[in-house]
Coordinates of C-alpha atoms in Angstrom, one line a residue:
X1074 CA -0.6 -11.8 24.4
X1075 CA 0.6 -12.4 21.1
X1076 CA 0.1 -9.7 17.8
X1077 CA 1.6 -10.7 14.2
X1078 CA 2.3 -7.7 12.8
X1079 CA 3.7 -4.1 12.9
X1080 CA 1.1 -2.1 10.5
X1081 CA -1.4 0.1 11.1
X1082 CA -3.6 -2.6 13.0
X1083 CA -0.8 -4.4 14.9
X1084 CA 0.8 -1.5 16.3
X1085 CA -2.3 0.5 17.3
X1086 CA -3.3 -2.3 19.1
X1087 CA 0.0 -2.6 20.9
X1088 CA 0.0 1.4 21.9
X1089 CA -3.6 1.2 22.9
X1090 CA -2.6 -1.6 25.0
X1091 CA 0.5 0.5 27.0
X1092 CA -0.9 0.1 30.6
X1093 CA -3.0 -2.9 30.6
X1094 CA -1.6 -5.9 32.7
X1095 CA -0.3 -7.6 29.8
X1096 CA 2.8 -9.3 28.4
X1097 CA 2.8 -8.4 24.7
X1098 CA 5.1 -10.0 21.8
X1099 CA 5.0 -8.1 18.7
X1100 CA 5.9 -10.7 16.1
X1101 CA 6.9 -9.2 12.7
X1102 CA 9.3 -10.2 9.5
X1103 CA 10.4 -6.5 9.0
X1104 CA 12.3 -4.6 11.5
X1105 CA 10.3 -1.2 10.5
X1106 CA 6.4 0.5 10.6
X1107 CA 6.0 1.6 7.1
X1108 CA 3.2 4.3 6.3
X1109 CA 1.9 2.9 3.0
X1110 CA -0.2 5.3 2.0
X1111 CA 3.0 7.6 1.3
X1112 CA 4.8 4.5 -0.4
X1113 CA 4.1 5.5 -3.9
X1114 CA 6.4 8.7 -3.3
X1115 CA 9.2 6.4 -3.1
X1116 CA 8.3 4.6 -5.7
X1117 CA 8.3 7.7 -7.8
X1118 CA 11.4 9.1 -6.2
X1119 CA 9.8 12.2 -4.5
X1120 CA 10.7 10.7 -0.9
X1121 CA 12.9 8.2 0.3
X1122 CA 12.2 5.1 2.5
X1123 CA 13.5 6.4 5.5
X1124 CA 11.4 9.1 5.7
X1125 CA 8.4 6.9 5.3
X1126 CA 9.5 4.1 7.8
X1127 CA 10.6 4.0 11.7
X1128 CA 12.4 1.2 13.7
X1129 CA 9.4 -1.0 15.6
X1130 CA 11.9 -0.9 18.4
X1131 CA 12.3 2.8 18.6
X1132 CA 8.7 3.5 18.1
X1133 CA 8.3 1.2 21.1
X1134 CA 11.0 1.9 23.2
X1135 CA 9.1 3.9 25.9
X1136 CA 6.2 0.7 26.6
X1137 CA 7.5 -1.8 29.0
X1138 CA 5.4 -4.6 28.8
X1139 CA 6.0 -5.3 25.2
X1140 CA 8.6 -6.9 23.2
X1141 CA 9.4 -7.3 19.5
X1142 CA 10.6 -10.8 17.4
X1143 CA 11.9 -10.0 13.9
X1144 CA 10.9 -13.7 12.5
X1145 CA 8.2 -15.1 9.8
X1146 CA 4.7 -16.6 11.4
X1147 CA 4.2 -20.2 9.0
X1148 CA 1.6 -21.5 11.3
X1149 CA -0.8 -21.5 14.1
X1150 CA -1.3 -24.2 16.6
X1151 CA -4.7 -23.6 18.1
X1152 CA -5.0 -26.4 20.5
X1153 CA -2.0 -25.6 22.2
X1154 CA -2.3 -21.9 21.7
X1155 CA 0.9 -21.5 20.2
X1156 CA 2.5 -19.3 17.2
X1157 CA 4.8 -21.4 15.0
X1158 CA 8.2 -19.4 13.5
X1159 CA 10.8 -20.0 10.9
X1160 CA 12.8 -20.1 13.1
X1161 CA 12.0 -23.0 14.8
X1162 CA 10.7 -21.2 17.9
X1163 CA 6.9 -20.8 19.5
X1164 CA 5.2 -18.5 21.1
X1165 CA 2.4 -19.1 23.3
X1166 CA -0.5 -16.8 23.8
X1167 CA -3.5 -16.1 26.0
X1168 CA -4.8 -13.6 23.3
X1169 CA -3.5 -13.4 19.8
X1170 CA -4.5 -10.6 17.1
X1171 CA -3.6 -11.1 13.8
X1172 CA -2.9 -8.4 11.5
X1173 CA -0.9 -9.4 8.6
X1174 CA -2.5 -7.7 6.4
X1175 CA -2.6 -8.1 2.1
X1176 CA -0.4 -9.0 -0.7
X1177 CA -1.1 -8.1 -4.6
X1178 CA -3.3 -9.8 -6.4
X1179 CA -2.9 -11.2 -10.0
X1180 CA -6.3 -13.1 -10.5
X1181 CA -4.6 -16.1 -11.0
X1182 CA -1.9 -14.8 -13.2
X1183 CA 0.8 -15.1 -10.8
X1184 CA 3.3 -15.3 -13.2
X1185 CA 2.3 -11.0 -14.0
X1186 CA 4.0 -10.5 -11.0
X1187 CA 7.7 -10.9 -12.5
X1188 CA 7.0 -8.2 -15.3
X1189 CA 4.3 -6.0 -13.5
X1190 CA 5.4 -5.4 -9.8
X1191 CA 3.0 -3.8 -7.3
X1192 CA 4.0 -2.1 -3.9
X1193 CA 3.4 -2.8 -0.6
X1194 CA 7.0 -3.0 0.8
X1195 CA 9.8 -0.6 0.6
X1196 CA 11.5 -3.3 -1.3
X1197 CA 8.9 -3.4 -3.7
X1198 CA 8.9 0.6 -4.1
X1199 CA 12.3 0.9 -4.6
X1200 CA 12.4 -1.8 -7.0
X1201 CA 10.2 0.2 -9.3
X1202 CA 11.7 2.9 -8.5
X1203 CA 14.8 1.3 -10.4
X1204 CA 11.9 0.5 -13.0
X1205 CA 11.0 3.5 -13.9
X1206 CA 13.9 5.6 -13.6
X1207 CA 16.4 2.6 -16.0
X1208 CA 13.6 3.1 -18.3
X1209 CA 14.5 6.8 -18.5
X1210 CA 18.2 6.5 -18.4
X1211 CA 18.3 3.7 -21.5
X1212 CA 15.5 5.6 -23.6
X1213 CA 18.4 8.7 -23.6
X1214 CA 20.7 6.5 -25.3
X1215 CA 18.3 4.8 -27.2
X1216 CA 18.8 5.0 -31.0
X1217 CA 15.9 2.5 -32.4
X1218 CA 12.4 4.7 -32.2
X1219 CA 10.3 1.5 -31.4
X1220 CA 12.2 0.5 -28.3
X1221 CA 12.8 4.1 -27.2
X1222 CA 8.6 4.9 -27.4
X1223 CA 8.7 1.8 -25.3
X1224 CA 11.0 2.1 -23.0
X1225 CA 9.0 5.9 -22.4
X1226 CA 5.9 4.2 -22.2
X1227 CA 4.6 3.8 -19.0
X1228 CA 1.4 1.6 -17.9
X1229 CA -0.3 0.9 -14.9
X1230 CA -3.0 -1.2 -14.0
X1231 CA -5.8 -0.5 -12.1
X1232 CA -7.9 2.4 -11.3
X1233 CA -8.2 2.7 -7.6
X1234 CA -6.4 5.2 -5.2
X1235 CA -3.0 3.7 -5.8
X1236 CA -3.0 3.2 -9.6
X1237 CA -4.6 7.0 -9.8
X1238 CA -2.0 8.3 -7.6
X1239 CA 0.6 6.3 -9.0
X1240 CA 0.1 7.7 -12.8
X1241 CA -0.6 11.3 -11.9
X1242 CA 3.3 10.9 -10.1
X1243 CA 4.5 9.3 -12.8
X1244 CA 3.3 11.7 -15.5
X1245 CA 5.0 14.7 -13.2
X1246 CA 7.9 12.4 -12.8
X1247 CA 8.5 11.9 -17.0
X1248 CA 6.9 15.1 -18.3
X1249 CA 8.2 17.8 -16.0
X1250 CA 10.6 16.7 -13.1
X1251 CA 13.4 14.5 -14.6
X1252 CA 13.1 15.8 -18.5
X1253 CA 15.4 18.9 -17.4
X1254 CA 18.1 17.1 -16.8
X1255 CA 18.0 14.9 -19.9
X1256 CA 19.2 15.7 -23.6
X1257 CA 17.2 13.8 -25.5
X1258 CA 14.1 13.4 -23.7
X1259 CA 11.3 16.1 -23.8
X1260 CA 7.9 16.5 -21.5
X1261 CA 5.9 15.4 -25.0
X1262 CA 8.4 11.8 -25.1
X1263 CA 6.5 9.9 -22.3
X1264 CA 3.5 8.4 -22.4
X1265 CA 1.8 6.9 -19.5
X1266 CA -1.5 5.0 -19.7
X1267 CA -4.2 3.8 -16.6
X1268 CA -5.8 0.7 -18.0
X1269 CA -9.0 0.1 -15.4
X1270 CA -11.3 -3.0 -15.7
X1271 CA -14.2 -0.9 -14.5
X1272 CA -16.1 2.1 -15.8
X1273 CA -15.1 4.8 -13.6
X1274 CA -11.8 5.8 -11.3
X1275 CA -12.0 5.7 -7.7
X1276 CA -15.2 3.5 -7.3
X1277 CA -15.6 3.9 -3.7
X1278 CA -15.4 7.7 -4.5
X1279 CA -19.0 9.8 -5.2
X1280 CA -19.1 9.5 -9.0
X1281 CA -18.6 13.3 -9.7
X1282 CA -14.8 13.3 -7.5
X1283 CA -14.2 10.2 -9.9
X1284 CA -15.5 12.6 -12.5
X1285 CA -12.6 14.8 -11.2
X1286 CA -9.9 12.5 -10.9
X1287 CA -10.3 11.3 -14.5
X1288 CA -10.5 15.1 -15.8
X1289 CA -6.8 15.8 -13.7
X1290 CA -5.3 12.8 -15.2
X1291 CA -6.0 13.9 -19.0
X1292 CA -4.8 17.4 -17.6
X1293 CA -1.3 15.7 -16.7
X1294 CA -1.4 14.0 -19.8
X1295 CA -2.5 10.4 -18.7
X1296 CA -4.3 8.1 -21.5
X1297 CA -7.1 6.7 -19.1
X1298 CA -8.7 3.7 -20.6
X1299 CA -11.7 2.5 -18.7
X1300 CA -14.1 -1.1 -18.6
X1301 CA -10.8 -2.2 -20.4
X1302 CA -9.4 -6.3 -19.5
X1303 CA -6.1 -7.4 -19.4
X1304 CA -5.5 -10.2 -20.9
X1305 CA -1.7 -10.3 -21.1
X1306 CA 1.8 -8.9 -19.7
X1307 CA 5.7 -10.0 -20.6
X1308 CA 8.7 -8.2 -20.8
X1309 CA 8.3 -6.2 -23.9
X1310 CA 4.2 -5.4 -23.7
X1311 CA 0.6 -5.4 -22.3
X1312 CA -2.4 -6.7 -23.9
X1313 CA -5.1 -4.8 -23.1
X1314 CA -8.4 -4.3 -24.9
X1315 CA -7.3 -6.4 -28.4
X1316 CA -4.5 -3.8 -28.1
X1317 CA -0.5 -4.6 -28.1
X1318 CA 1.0 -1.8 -25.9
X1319 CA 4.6 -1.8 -26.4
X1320 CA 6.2 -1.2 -22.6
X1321 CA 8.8 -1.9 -20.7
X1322 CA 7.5 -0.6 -17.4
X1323 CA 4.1 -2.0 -16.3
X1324 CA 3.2 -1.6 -12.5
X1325 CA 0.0 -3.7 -10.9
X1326 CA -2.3 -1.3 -8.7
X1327 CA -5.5 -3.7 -9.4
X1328 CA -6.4 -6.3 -6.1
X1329 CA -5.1 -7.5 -3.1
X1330 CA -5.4 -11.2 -1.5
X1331 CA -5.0 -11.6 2.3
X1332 CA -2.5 -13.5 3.8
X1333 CA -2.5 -17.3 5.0
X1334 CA -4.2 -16.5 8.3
X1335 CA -7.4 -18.2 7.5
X1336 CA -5.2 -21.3 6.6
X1337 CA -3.2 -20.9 9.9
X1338 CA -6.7 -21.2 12.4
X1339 CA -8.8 -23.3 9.8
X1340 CA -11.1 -20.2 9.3
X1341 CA -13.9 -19.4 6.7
X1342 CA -12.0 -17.1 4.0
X1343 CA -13.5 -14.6 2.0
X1344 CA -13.0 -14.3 -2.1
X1345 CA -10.1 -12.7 -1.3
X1346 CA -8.6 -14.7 1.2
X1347 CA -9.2 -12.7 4.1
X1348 CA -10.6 -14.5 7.5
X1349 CA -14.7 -13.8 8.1
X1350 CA -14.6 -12.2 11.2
X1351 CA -18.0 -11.6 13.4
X1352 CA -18.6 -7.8 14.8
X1353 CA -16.2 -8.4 17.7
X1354 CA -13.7 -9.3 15.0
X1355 CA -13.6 -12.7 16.4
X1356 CA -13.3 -16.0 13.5
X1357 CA -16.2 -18.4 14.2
X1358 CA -15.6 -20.3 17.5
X1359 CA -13.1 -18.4 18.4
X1360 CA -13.1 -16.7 21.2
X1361 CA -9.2 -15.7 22.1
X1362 CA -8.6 -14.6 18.6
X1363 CA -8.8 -11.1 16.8
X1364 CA -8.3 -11.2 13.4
X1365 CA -8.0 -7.3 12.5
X1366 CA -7.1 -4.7 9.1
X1367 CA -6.7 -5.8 6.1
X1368 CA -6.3 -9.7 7.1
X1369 CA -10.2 -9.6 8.0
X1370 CA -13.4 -10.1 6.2
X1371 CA -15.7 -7.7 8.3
X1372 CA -18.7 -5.8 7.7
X1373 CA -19.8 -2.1 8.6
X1374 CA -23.3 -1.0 9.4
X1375 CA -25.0 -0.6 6.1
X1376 CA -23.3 -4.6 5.4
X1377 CA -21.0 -3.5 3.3
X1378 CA -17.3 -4.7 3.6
X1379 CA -15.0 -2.4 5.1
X1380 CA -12.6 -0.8 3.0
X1381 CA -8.5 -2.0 3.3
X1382 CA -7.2 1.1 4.5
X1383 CA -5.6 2.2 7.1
X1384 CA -8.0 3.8 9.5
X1385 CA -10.3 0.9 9.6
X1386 CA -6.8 -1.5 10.6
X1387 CA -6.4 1.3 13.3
X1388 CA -9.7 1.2 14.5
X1389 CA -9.9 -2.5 15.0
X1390 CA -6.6 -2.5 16.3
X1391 CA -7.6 0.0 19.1
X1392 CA -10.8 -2.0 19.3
X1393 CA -9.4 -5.4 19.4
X1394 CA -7.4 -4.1 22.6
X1395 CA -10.1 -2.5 24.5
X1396 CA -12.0 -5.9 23.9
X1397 CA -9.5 -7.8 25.5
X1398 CA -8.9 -5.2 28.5
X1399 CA -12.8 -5.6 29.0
X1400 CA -12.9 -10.0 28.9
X1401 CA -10.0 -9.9 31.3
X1402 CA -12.0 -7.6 33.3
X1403 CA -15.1 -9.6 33.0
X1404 CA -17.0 -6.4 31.6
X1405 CA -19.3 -6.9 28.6
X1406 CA -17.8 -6.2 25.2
X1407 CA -19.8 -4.3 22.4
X1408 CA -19.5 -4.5 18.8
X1409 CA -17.1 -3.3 16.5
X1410 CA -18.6 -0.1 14.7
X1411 CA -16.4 1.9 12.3
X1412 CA -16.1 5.9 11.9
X1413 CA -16.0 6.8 8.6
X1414 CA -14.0 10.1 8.6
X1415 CA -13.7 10.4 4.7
X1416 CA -11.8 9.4 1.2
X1417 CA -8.9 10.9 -0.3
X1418 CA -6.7 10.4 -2.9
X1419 CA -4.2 13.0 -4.8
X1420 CA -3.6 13.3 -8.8
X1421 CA -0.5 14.6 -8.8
X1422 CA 1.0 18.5 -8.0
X1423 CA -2.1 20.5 -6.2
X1424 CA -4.6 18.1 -7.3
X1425 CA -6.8 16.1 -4.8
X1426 CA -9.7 15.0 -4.3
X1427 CA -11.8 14.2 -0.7
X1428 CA -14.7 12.9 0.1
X1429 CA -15.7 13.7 3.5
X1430 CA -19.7 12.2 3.5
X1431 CA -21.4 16.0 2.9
X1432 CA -18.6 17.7 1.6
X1433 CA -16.9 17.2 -1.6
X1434 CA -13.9 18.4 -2.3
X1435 CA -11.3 18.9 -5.1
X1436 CA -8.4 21.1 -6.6
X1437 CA -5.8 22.7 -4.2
X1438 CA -8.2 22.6 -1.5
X1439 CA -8.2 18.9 -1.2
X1440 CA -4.7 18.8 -2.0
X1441 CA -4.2 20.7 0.6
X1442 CA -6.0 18.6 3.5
X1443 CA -4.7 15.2 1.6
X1444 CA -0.7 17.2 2.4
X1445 CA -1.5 18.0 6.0
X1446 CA -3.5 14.5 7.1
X1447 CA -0.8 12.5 5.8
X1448 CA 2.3 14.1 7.1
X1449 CA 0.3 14.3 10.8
X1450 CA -0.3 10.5 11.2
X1451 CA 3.6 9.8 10.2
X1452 CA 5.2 7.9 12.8
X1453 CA 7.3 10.6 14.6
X1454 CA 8.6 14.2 14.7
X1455 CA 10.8 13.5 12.2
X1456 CA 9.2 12.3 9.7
X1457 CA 6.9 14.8 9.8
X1458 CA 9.3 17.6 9.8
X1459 CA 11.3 15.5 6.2
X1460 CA 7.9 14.6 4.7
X1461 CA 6.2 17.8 5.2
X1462 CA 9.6 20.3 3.9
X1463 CA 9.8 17.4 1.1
X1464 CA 6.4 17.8 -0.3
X1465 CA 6.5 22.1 -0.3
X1466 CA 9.7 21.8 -1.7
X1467 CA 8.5 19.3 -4.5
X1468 CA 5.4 21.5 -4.9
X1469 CA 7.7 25.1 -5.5
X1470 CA 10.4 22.9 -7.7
X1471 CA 9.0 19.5 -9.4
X1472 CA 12.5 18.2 -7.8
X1473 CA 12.7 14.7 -7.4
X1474 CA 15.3 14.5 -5.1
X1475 CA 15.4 10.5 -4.5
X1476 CA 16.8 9.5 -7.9
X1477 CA 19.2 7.1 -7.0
X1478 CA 19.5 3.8 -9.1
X1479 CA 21.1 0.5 -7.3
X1480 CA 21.7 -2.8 -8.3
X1481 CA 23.2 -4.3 -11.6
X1482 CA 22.6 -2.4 -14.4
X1483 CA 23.1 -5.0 -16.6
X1484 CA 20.0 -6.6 -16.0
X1485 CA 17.5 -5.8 -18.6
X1486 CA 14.9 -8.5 -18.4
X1487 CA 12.2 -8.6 -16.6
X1488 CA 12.3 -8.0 -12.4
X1489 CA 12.8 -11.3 -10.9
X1490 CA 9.0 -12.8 -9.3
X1491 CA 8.7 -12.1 -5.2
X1492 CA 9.5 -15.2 -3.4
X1493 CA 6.2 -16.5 -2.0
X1494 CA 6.2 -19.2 -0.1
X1495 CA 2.9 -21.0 2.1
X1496 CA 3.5 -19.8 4.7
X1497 CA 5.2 -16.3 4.7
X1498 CA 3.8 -14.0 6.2
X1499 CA 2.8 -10.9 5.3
X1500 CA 2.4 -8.2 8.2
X1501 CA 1.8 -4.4 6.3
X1502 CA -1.3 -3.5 6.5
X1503 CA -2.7 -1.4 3.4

């Protein structure tokens, strides 16, 4: 059995998979499981990677009947049941799952990317990180008022969980955590602003928790602007609106586009690239591939598409094993049907807000529940342990203990774009 990918999907597929009568190889371009969901806190300097990210070796290390590649997936050979590597090498499978997840989205503007980064990797993370926190450094020594309101001008695009939590840490970040250890720069200097192309935050959210979110945002100091286009980003600003924001620091929270795997198979794609999968989370005519997380078009019971998060990729991956336990078994296979187990998303320091079907909440409360789910499904004791001390600590102190700047400092044009090539793959689940 082959799986592409170490996210959310790919692994719980491999774990779930610990004592069949298998041969797994776990084919993935990073050496590391990352827990995205935590990945704007590096991005904002409240963690740092490590404590986010564990060796696929080392999470693996106790499971026999696997082993792990560290190489890119640019093709599939179907007929001959074969995975094709850049490194020249194949790998042949019985059964293959494919979980390689999402990349950012620009609609078509591709060229966005070089001037408004997104994350999904720890490289990207820390490359804003660098962002956000040169922007601070230069704006202290900045002399011209223009180019310092810029440079403390901070703008993020898109309204969802990761653009909502992204400006509420980003607000903490400029307002209250680093402006104590600056001269010039007071908690009234920064201004960050959420541009959404929709009317509301948080659209998957019940409208009064987006209701919520919008309300702790102004609290923090965020300039929300809502139903509100982009039309343009460089270097020096964002057009938004018939507005010219002046910015140095843009950051892209707004779509995602799955990776080549319907190119690889020759499968039906979605709008946003990901393959149309049946309710076994088999392609059309497929019957010895899974296509699973966010690299899969599927539908839940009421027909709507499933969300790209991570327990739905660790449902199917879980499911996508027990289906292929059951066929080699000759036993009958049911369809894939996903629990729902609730929304959350957090707005900065003791501000949350959940939606768990009946109940509705927000404030510390949800806060709260968001701290204690996210540092349980961490990979590890460790991380746990880092994370959870990390995030009390942050809450009694605003300390952003992650601060650290690498790379040339020289460089103030715009990041350079993310290589993309056809057929890179891209193997972290959302």
């Amino acid at each position: 059995m082959v799986i592409i990918g170490a996210g959310f999907g790919g692994l719980a597929a491999v774990q779930a998979l610990a004592s069949a009568p298998v041969a797994i190889t776990l084919i993935d371009q990073r050496n590391h499981h990352l827990f995205q969901p935590l990945l704007y806190q590096v991005a904002t300097a409240a963690l740092s990677p490590a404590d986010i990210a564990g060796p696929i070796r080392s999470i693996l290390a106790g499971q026999d009947n696997v082993r792990v590649l560290l190489d890119t997936v640019v093709g599939i050979d179907r007929d001959r049941r074969e995975v094709l590597l850049a490194s020249g090498r194949r790998a042949g499978y019985d059964w293959l799952i494919i979980a390689t997840g999402a990349r950012h989205s620009y609609f078509g503007r591709d060229e966005w990317a070089a001037y408004a980064p997104g994350i999904k990797s720890i490289e990207d993370a820390t490359a804003v990180r660098r962002k956000v926190l040169l922007a601070l450094e230069r704006a202290e020594s900045e002399d011209e008022p223009d180019r310092r309101k810029a440079l403390l001008t901070f703008v993020l695009i898109g309204g969802g969980p990761t653009g909502v939590e992204m400006a509420g840490a980003i607000a903490e970040l400029a307002h209250r955590s680093v402006s104590r250890d600056f001269r010039s720069i007071t908690p009234h200097c920064s201004k960050v602003i959420l541009i959404n192309r929709g009317p509301r935050l948080l659209e998957t959210f019940p409208e009064e928790l987006s209701a919520a979110a919008l309300a702790d945002l102004e609290r923090l100091g965020v300039d929300v602007r809502l139903s509100t286009e982009v039309d343009h980003i460089d270097a020096e600003k964002v057009v938004a609106g018939g507005e010219t924001i002046r910015t140095h620091t843009a950051i892209w929270a707004a779509g995602v586009v799955g990776s080549p795997a319907a190119r690889w198979i020759g499968a039906e794609a979605d709008h946003a690239g990901r393959v149309k999968v049946d309710h076994t989370l088999h392609p059309a005519g497929e019957s010895r591939i899974l296509v699973i997380g966010d690299t899969a078009s599927c539908t839940g019971a009421d027909g709507r598409p499933l969300p790209g998060i991570a327990p739905v990729a660790k449902q199917q991956g879980r499911y996508a094993a027990r289906t292929i336990i059951a066929e080699i078994a000759g036993r009958p296979t049911r369809p894939f049907r996903y629990r729902h187990y609730g929304n959350l998303a957090t707005i900065g320091r003791s501000h949350a807000v959940a939606d768990l079907g009946r109940m509705k909440l927000r404030g510390m409360s949800a806060w709260l529940l968001w701290s204690t789910v996210h540092v349980y499904f961490l990979v590890g004791f460790r991380s746990r342990f880092v994370v959870g001390l990390n995030l009390i600590w942050n809450y009694l102190t605003f300390a952003r203990h992650a601060r650290l700047i690498t790379g040339d400092l020289d460089h103030t044009g715009p990041s350079p774009a993310p290589r993309i090539t056809d057929g890179e793959s891209y193997v972290q689940a959302a």
